[in-house]
Amino acid sequence: MLETGKRNDVAKQLIAGNWKLNLTVAEATGLAQSLATESEGLLHRCDLLVAPGFLTLEAVRSAVLGTGINVAAQNGYHEPKGAFTGEVSFAQLCDLGIQWVILGHSERRAVFGETDEVLAHKLKGALGCGMHPIFCVGESLEQRESGAASSVVTAQLAAALSGLTPDSAKNLVIAYEPVWAIGTGLTASPAQAAEMHALIREELSKRWGQETGQSVRLLYGGSVKAANAAELLGQANVDGVLVGGASLQAAEFLAIAAASCETR
Ligand code: 13P
């Protein structure tokens, strides 16, 4: 196991903002424009990504076009088309020029009942389309308190990754988001984050070999803000962060990005 999070062979740290169900078209466009103009000095040192809602994807994509900021959907469906009322397919997202997608977020699992089985289909579908999925795993407070955090995360990973080839690794990002830290102001301690990231890294290496396992970017998510970003991003195997609430303000999000770059 490597000692630090600063692995030279891995791409830059990824600072990703999940805007969830927030922002009108005008607000999303304004935020994207602010990020586009104010991130210039950061993008040569870290990667930036934002995940707006479906209805603002196109406006945000246009606002950041040519800047290097990536845009992700927050969900997608594996069937390309057909009688699936209300769904948006990965094929449609790609058609719009969206190449990233968040999958398996705990809100999708808990509020919308997405199972490991459904998520495995989605992950395969997104990778099959050539997209870059950010696949989320994480335990609830009850699971952590009962000592089941590691087994829960390992099982979520196993369900998602079984059947995938090592080739999938080149587009895959995994986000560890402890459910108890999402939107609560509670953050995993740097040691807790490092411990879980090491476990995830080990699982990936066991499955696909050391070199491939090392190449997958691992993000931490859960109440990340400018004040705690540098410490979290300085941990071994933390290759970036997935930020919710704090990504809705350009200055705060960019301060997180700046903190990440300082650790490299
Ligand atoms: P918060 O940063 O608001 O805790 O949300 C984290 C998250 O769910 C990102 O996907």
Short mmCIF file of C-alpha atoms and ligand atoms in Angstrom, two decimals:
data_model
loop_
_atom_site.label_atom_id
_atom_site.label_comp_id
_atom_site.label_asym_id
_atom_site.label_seq_id
_atom_site.Cartn_x
_atom_site.Cartn_y
_atom_site.Cartn_z
CA MET A 1 0.00 0.00 0.00
CA LEU A 2 1.32 3.41 -0.90
CA GLU A 3 1.99 5.82 1.89
CA THR A 4 0.55 9.04 0.53
CA GLY A 5 -2.36 10.26 -1.57
CA LYS A 6 0.00 11.95 -3.98
CA ARG A 7 0.50 9.19 -6.53
CA ASN A 8 2.47 10.59 -9.43
CA ASP A 9 1.17 7.99 -11.87
CA VAL A 10 -2.44 9.07 -11.34
CA ALA A 11 -4.13 11.96 -13.09
CA LYS A 12 -4.72 15.22 -11.25
CA GLN A 13 -7.07 15.29 -8.30
CA LEU A 14 -10.72 15.60 -9.34
CA ILE A 15 -12.90 18.20 -7.65
CA ALA A 16 -16.51 17.37 -8.47
CA GLY A 17 -19.65 19.29 -7.54
CA ASN A 18 -22.98 17.50 -7.27
CA TRP A 19 -25.63 20.19 -7.53
CA LYS A 20 -28.44 17.70 -6.73
CA LEU A 21 -31.98 19.08 -7.11
CA ASN A 22 -30.99 22.75 -6.93
CA LEU A 23 -30.76 25.83 -9.16
CA THR A 24 -32.95 27.27 -11.89
CA VAL A 25 -31.62 27.53 -15.43
CA ALA A 26 -30.53 31.12 -14.78
CA GLU A 27 -28.85 30.21 -11.47
CA ALA A 28 -27.09 27.16 -12.91
CA THR A 29 -25.89 29.13 -15.92
CA GLY A 30 -24.62 31.92 -13.67
CA LEU A 31 -22.73 29.50 -11.44
CA ALA A 32 -21.22 27.74 -14.44
CA GLN A 33 -20.16 31.07 -15.95
CA SER A 34 -18.50 32.09 -12.69
CA LEU A 35 -16.62 28.81 -12.54
CA ALA A 36 -15.60 29.14 -16.18
CA THR A 37 -14.10 32.58 -15.68
CA GLU A 38 -12.62 32.10 -12.22
CA SER A 39 -11.09 28.62 -12.52
CA GLU A 40 -8.50 29.35 -15.15
CA GLY A 41 -5.57 29.38 -12.77
CA LEU A 42 -6.59 26.07 -11.20
CA LEU A 43 -7.27 23.83 -14.14
CA HIS A 44 -3.69 23.02 -14.98
CA ARG A 45 -3.30 21.55 -11.50
CA CYS A 46 -6.64 19.82 -10.82
CA ASP A 47 -9.65 18.60 -12.76
CA LEU A 48 -13.03 20.22 -12.19
CA LEU A 49 -16.45 18.71 -12.80
CA VAL A 50 -20.00 19.83 -12.10
CA ALA A 51 -23.16 17.73 -12.10
CA PRO A 52 -26.26 19.88 -12.65
CA GLY A 53 -29.80 18.54 -12.97
CA PHE A 54 -30.95 17.18 -16.34
CA LEU A 55 -32.83 20.35 -17.27
CA THR A 56 -29.78 22.55 -16.93
CA LEU A 57 -27.21 20.20 -18.47
CA GLU A 58 -27.20 21.90 -21.84
CA ALA A 59 -27.00 25.44 -20.45
CA VAL A 60 -24.14 24.45 -18.15
CA ARG A 61 -22.36 22.51 -20.88
CA SER A 62 -22.48 25.58 -23.13
CA ALA A 63 -21.30 27.88 -20.35
CA VAL A 64 -18.15 25.86 -19.65
CA LEU A 65 -17.44 24.76 -23.22
CA GLY A 66 -13.75 25.02 -24.04
CA THR A 67 -12.68 25.61 -20.44
CA GLY A 68 -11.80 22.00 -19.56
CA ILE A 69 -14.47 21.84 -16.85
CA ASN A 70 -16.35 18.57 -17.23
CA VAL A 71 -20.11 18.20 -16.89
CA ALA A 72 -21.83 15.12 -15.47
CA ALA A 73 -25.41 13.95 -15.23
CA GLN A 74 -26.61 12.85 -11.79
CA ASN A 75 -28.25 9.69 -13.10
CA GLY A 76 -28.95 7.79 -16.30
CA TYR A 77 -30.65 4.70 -17.65
CA HIS A 78 -28.95 1.76 -19.30
CA GLU A 79 -31.51 1.02 -22.03
CA PRO A 80 -30.76 3.35 -24.96
CA LYS A 81 -34.43 3.95 -25.84
CA GLY A 82 -37.88 2.47 -25.60
CA ALA A 83 -40.90 2.36 -23.31
CA PHE A 84 -39.25 3.72 -20.16
CA THR A 85 -41.34 6.76 -19.30
CA GLY A 86 -39.48 9.48 -17.46
CA GLU A 87 -36.00 8.05 -17.97
CA VAL A 88 -32.95 9.59 -19.66
CA SER A 89 -30.55 7.16 -21.29
CA PHE A 90 -26.77 7.20 -21.36
CA ALA A 91 -27.05 7.25 -25.15
CA GLN A 92 -29.10 10.45 -24.97
CA LEU A 93 -26.61 12.01 -22.58
CA CYS A 94 -23.73 11.16 -24.91
CA ASP A 95 -25.71 12.64 -27.79
CA LEU A 96 -25.83 15.88 -25.80
CA GLY A 97 -22.06 15.75 -25.31
CA ILE A 98 -22.24 14.65 -21.66
CA GLN A 99 -19.55 12.07 -20.97
CA TRP A 100 -19.73 11.78 -17.19
CA VAL A 101 -22.44 10.46 -14.89
CA ILE A 102 -22.85 9.97 -11.14
CA LEU A 103 -24.29 6.54 -10.30
CA GLY A 104 -25.20 4.80 -7.07
CA HIS A 105 -25.51 7.95 -4.99
CA SER A 106 -26.97 7.10 -1.59
CA GLU A 107 -29.96 9.34 -2.36
CA ARG A 108 -30.69 7.22 -5.44
CA ARG A 109 -30.31 4.09 -3.33
CA ALA A 110 -32.32 5.26 -0.31
CA VAL A 111 -34.95 7.62 -1.72
CA PHE A 112 -35.48 6.01 -5.13
CA GLY A 113 -34.86 2.39 -4.20
CA GLU A 114 -32.05 1.71 -6.64
CA THR A 115 -30.67 -1.71 -5.78
CA ASP A 116 -27.19 -3.13 -6.25
CA GLU A 117 -28.60 -5.11 -9.16
CA VAL A 118 -30.06 -2.07 -10.93
CA LEU A 119 -26.88 -0.13 -10.30
CA ALA A 120 -24.73 -2.90 -11.75
CA HIS A 121 -26.78 -2.67 -14.97
CA LYS A 122 -26.44 1.09 -15.00
CA LEU A 123 -22.69 0.97 -14.43
CA LYS A 124 -22.23 -1.53 -17.22
CA GLY A 125 -24.46 0.55 -19.51
CA ALA A 126 -22.60 3.78 -18.85
CA LEU A 127 -19.20 2.16 -19.38
CA GLY A 128 -20.51 0.43 -22.50
CA CYS A 129 -21.40 3.85 -23.91
CA GLY A 130 -17.88 5.07 -23.25
CA MET A 131 -18.99 7.33 -20.39
CA HIS A 132 -17.02 8.08 -17.22
CA PRO A 133 -19.14 6.97 -14.26
CA ILE A 134 -18.53 8.25 -10.75
CA PHE A 135 -19.85 5.29 -8.79
CA CYS A 136 -20.77 6.00 -5.16
CA VAL A 137 -20.52 3.62 -2.23
CA GLY A 138 -20.88 4.23 1.49
CA GLU A 139 -22.35 2.97 4.73
CA SER A 140 -25.13 4.36 6.92
CA LEU A 141 -24.55 5.52 10.48
CA GLU A 142 -26.18 2.39 11.83
CA GLN A 143 -23.91 0.23 9.71
CA ARG A 144 -20.82 2.12 10.86
CA GLU A 145 -21.82 1.92 14.51
CA SER A 146 -22.40 -1.79 14.25
CA GLY A 147 -18.92 -2.28 12.78
CA ALA A 148 -20.26 -3.20 9.33
CA ALA A 149 -18.85 -0.24 7.34
CA SER A 150 -16.11 -2.21 5.59
CA SER A 151 -18.31 -5.17 4.72
CA VAL A 152 -21.08 -2.90 3.39
CA VAL A 153 -18.70 -0.99 1.12
CA THR A 154 -16.98 -4.18 -0.02
CA ALA A 155 -20.34 -5.74 -0.89
CA GLN A 156 -21.49 -2.63 -2.78
CA LEU A 157 -18.26 -2.69 -4.77
CA ALA A 158 -18.44 -6.41 -5.48
CA ALA A 159 -22.03 -6.11 -6.74
CA ALA A 160 -21.12 -3.20 -9.00
CA LEU A 161 -17.84 -4.49 -10.38
CA SER A 162 -18.53 -8.19 -10.90
CA GLY A 163 -18.71 -8.85 -14.60
CA LEU A 164 -16.68 -5.77 -15.52
CA THR A 165 -13.36 -6.22 -17.27
CA PRO A 166 -10.17 -4.50 -16.06
CA ASP A 167 -10.50 -2.34 -19.14
CA SER A 168 -13.46 -0.63 -17.41
CA ALA A 169 -11.06 0.84 -14.89
CA LYS A 170 -9.75 3.48 -17.23
CA ASN A 171 -13.05 5.38 -17.24
CA LEU A 172 -14.21 4.55 -13.73
CA VAL A 173 -14.12 6.79 -10.67
CA ILE A 174 -15.28 5.55 -7.27
CA ALA A 175 -16.65 7.94 -4.65
CA TYR A 176 -16.73 6.92 -1.00
CA GLU A 177 -19.59 8.84 0.57
CA PRO A 178 -20.47 7.74 4.09
CA VAL A 179 -24.23 8.33 4.25
CA TRP A 180 -23.98 9.80 7.75
CA ALA A 181 -21.68 12.55 6.45
CA ILE A 182 -23.87 13.67 3.54
CA GLY A 183 -25.51 17.03 4.14
CA THR A 184 -25.11 16.65 7.89
CA GLY A 185 -22.04 18.77 8.53
CA LEU A 186 -20.40 15.63 9.92
CA THR A 187 -17.31 14.69 7.97
CA ALA A 188 -15.42 11.44 8.12
CA SER A 189 -12.19 12.09 9.93
CA PRO A 190 -9.17 12.10 7.65
CA ALA A 191 -8.18 8.77 9.21
CA GLN A 192 -11.61 7.24 8.56
CA ALA A 193 -11.49 8.43 4.94
CA ALA A 194 -7.97 7.10 4.48
CA GLU A 195 -8.91 3.74 5.97
CA MET A 196 -11.89 3.24 3.68
CA HIS A 197 -10.04 4.48 0.62
CA ALA A 198 -7.24 2.01 1.35
CA LEU A 199 -9.80 -0.77 1.57
CA ILE A 200 -11.40 0.25 -1.74
CA ARG A 201 -7.97 0.46 -3.36
CA GLU A 202 -7.16 -3.01 -2.09
CA GLU A 203 -10.44 -4.42 -3.44
CA LEU A 204 -9.76 -2.90 -6.85
CA SER A 205 -6.19 -4.23 -6.88
CA LYS A 206 -7.35 -7.71 -5.83
CA ARG A 207 -9.90 -7.71 -8.62
CA TRP A 208 -7.90 -6.17 -11.44
CA GLY A 209 -4.26 -6.27 -10.36
CA GLN A 210 -2.11 -3.70 -8.64
CA GLU A 211 -1.43 -1.44 -11.60
CA THR A 212 -5.06 -1.18 -12.71
CA GLY A 213 -6.29 -0.91 -9.14
CA GLN A 214 -3.95 1.98 -8.52
CA SER A 215 -5.13 3.82 -11.60
CA VAL A 216 -8.77 4.30 -10.51
CA ARG A 217 -9.46 7.68 -8.97
CA LEU A 218 -11.10 7.53 -5.54
CA LEU A 219 -13.11 10.53 -4.32
CA TYR A 220 -14.29 11.31 -0.82
CA GLY A 221 -17.74 12.89 -0.36
CA GLY A 222 -19.69 14.07 2.68
CA SER A 223 -19.77 17.64 4.02
CA VAL A 224 -16.59 18.65 2.22
CA LYS A 225 -15.98 22.39 2.39
CA ALA A 226 -13.06 24.75 1.95
CA ALA A 227 -12.19 24.49 5.64
CA ASN A 228 -11.68 20.71 5.63
CA ALA A 229 -10.73 20.02 2.01
CA ALA A 230 -6.96 20.25 2.27
CA GLU A 231 -6.76 17.74 5.11
CA LEU A 232 -9.05 15.23 3.39
CA LEU A 233 -7.31 15.67 0.06
CA GLY A 234 -3.95 15.12 1.69
CA GLN A 235 -4.86 11.58 2.74
CA ALA A 236 -3.50 8.48 1.08
CA ASN A 237 -5.64 7.27 -1.81
CA VAL A 238 -7.88 10.34 -1.80
CA ASP A 239 -7.72 11.46 -5.41
CA GLY A 240 -10.41 14.09 -5.19
CA VAL A 241 -13.71 15.03 -3.60
CA LEU A 242 -17.41 14.91 -4.47
CA VAL A 243 -18.97 18.03 -3.02
CA GLY A 244 -22.69 18.69 -2.47
CA GLY A 245 -23.82 21.85 -0.69
CA ALA A 246 -20.48 23.64 -0.88
CA SER A 247 -20.40 23.28 -4.67
CA LEU A 248 -23.37 25.64 -5.07
CA GLN A 249 -21.22 28.70 -4.47
CA ALA A 250 -18.42 29.40 -6.91
CA ALA A 251 -16.05 30.90 -4.34
CA GLU A 252 -16.40 28.00 -1.91
CA PHE A 253 -16.07 25.37 -4.62
CA LEU A 254 -13.00 27.03 -6.09
CA ALA A 255 -11.48 27.34 -2.63
CA ILE A 256 -11.85 23.56 -2.30
CA ALA A 257 -10.17 23.17 -5.69
CA ALA A 258 -7.36 25.45 -4.60
CA ALA A 259 -6.87 23.41 -1.44
CA SER A 260 -6.55 20.25 -3.47
CA CYS A 261 -3.99 21.68 -5.76
CA GLU A 262 -1.81 22.76 -2.85
CA THR A 263 -1.54 19.15 -1.69
CA ARG A 264 -0.06 17.95 -4.97
P1 13P B 1 -22.70 17.39 0.98
O1 13P B 1 -21.37 17.88 0.54
O2 13P B 1 -23.78 18.42 0.91
O3 13P B 1 -22.61 16.68 2.30
O4 13P B 1 -23.16 16.27 -0.10
C1 13P B 1 -22.25 15.28 -0.44
C2 13P B 1 -22.79 14.53 -1.58
O5 13P B 1 -23.79 13.84 -1.48
C3 13P B 1 -22.10 14.66 -2.88
O6 13P B 1 -22.56 13.72 -3.80
#
